[in-house]
Short mmCIF file of C-alpha atoms in Angstrom, two decimals:
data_model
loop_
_atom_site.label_atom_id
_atom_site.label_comp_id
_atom_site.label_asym_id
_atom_site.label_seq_id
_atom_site.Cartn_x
_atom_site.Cartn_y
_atom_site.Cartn_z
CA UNK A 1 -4.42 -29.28 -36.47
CA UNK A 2 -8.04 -28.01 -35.95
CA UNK A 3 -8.48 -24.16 -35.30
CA UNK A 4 -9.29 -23.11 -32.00
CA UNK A 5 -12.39 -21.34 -31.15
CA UNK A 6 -11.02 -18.61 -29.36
CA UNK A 7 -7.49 -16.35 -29.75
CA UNK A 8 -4.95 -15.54 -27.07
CA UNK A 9 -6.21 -11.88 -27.20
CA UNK A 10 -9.72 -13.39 -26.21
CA UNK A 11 -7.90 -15.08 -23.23
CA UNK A 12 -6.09 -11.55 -21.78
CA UNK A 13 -9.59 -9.87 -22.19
CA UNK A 14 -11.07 -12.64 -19.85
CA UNK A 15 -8.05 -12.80 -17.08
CA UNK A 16 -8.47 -8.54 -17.07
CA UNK A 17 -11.95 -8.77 -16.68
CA UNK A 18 -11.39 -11.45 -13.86
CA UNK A 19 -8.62 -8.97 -12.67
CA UNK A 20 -10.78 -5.52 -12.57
CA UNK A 21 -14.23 -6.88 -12.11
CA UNK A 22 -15.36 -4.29 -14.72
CA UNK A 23 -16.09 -4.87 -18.23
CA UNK A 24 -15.20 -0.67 -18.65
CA UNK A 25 -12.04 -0.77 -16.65
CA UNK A 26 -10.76 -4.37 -18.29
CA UNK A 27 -11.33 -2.53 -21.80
CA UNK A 28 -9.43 0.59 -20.95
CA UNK A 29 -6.77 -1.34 -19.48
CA UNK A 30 -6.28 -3.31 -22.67
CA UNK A 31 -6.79 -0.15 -24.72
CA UNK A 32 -10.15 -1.67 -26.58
CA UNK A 33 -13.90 -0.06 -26.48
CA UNK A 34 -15.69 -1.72 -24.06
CA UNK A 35 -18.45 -2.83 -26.32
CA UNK A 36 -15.40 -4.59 -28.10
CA UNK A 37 -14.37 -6.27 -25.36
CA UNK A 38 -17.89 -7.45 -24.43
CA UNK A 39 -18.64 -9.10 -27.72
CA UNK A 40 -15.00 -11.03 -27.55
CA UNK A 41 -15.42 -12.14 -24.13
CA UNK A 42 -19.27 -12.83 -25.28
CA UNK A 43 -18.13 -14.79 -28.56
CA UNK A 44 -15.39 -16.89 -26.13
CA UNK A 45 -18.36 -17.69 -23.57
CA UNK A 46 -20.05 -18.84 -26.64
CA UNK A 47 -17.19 -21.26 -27.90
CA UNK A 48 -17.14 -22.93 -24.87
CA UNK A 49 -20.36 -23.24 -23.68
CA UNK A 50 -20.23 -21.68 -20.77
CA UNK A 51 -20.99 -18.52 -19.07
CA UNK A 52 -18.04 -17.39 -17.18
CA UNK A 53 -18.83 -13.54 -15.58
CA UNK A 54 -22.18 -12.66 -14.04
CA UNK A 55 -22.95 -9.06 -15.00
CA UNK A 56 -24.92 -6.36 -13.67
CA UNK A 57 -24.94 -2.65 -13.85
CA UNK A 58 -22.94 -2.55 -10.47
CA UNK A 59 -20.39 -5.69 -10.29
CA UNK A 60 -18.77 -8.89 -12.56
CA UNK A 61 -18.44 -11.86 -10.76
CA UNK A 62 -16.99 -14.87 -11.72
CA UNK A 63 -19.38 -18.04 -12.19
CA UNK A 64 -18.27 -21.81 -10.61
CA UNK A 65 -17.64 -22.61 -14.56
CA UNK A 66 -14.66 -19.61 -14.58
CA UNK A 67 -13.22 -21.01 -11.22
CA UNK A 68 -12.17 -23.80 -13.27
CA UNK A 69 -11.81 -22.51 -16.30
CA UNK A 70 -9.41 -19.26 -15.60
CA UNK A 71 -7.03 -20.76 -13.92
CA UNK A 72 -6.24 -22.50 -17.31
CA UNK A 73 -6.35 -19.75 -18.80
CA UNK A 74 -3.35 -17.97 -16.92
CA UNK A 75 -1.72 -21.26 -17.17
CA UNK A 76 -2.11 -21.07 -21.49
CA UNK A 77 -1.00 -17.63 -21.60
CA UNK A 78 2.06 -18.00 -19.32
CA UNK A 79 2.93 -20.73 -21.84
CA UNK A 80 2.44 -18.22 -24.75
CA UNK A 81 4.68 -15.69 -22.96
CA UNK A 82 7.42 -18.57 -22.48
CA UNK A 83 7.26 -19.02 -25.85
CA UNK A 84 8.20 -15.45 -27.05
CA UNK A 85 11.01 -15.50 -24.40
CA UNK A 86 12.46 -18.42 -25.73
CA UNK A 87 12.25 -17.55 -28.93
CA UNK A 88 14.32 -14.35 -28.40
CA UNK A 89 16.91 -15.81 -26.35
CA UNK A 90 17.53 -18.41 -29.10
CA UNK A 91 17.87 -15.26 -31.85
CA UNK A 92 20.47 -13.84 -29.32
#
């Protein structure tokens, strides 16, 4: 199986910084220095060829390429949190 180019923790940075429209709020909301958060959501952008937020000093918005591509996103991690409930009802 061939390694993705991105992590799940990559993925929750990009729905919270669809979520709070801030690149400083998203980060203190998933207890990470902004800068870190930045380059991860950068590096992800990067992987996949697309740019996803708009920034400026004031506002994020979300380009037509995250439209498509977040909902898929919420959709993967919902999966991954499926996952780890299943997994603990079948230890129980």
């Amino acid at each position: 199986m061939e390694q993705l180019p991105f992590s799940l923790r990559q993925l929750q940075y990009l729905i919270a910084v669809d979520e709070h429209r801030s690149f400083s709020r998203a980060a203190e909301a998933c207890h990470v220095s902004q800068p870190s958060l930045s380059t991860q959501v950068a590096q992800i952008e990067d992987a996949l060829g697309v740019q996803l937020f708009e920034r400026d000093r004031r506002r994020v918005l979300r380009t037509r390429a995250a439209e498509a591509v977040l909902p898929q996103v919420s959709r993967v991690l919902l999966a991954a949190d499926e996952l780890v409930v299943a997994a603990d009802a079948s230890r129980d």
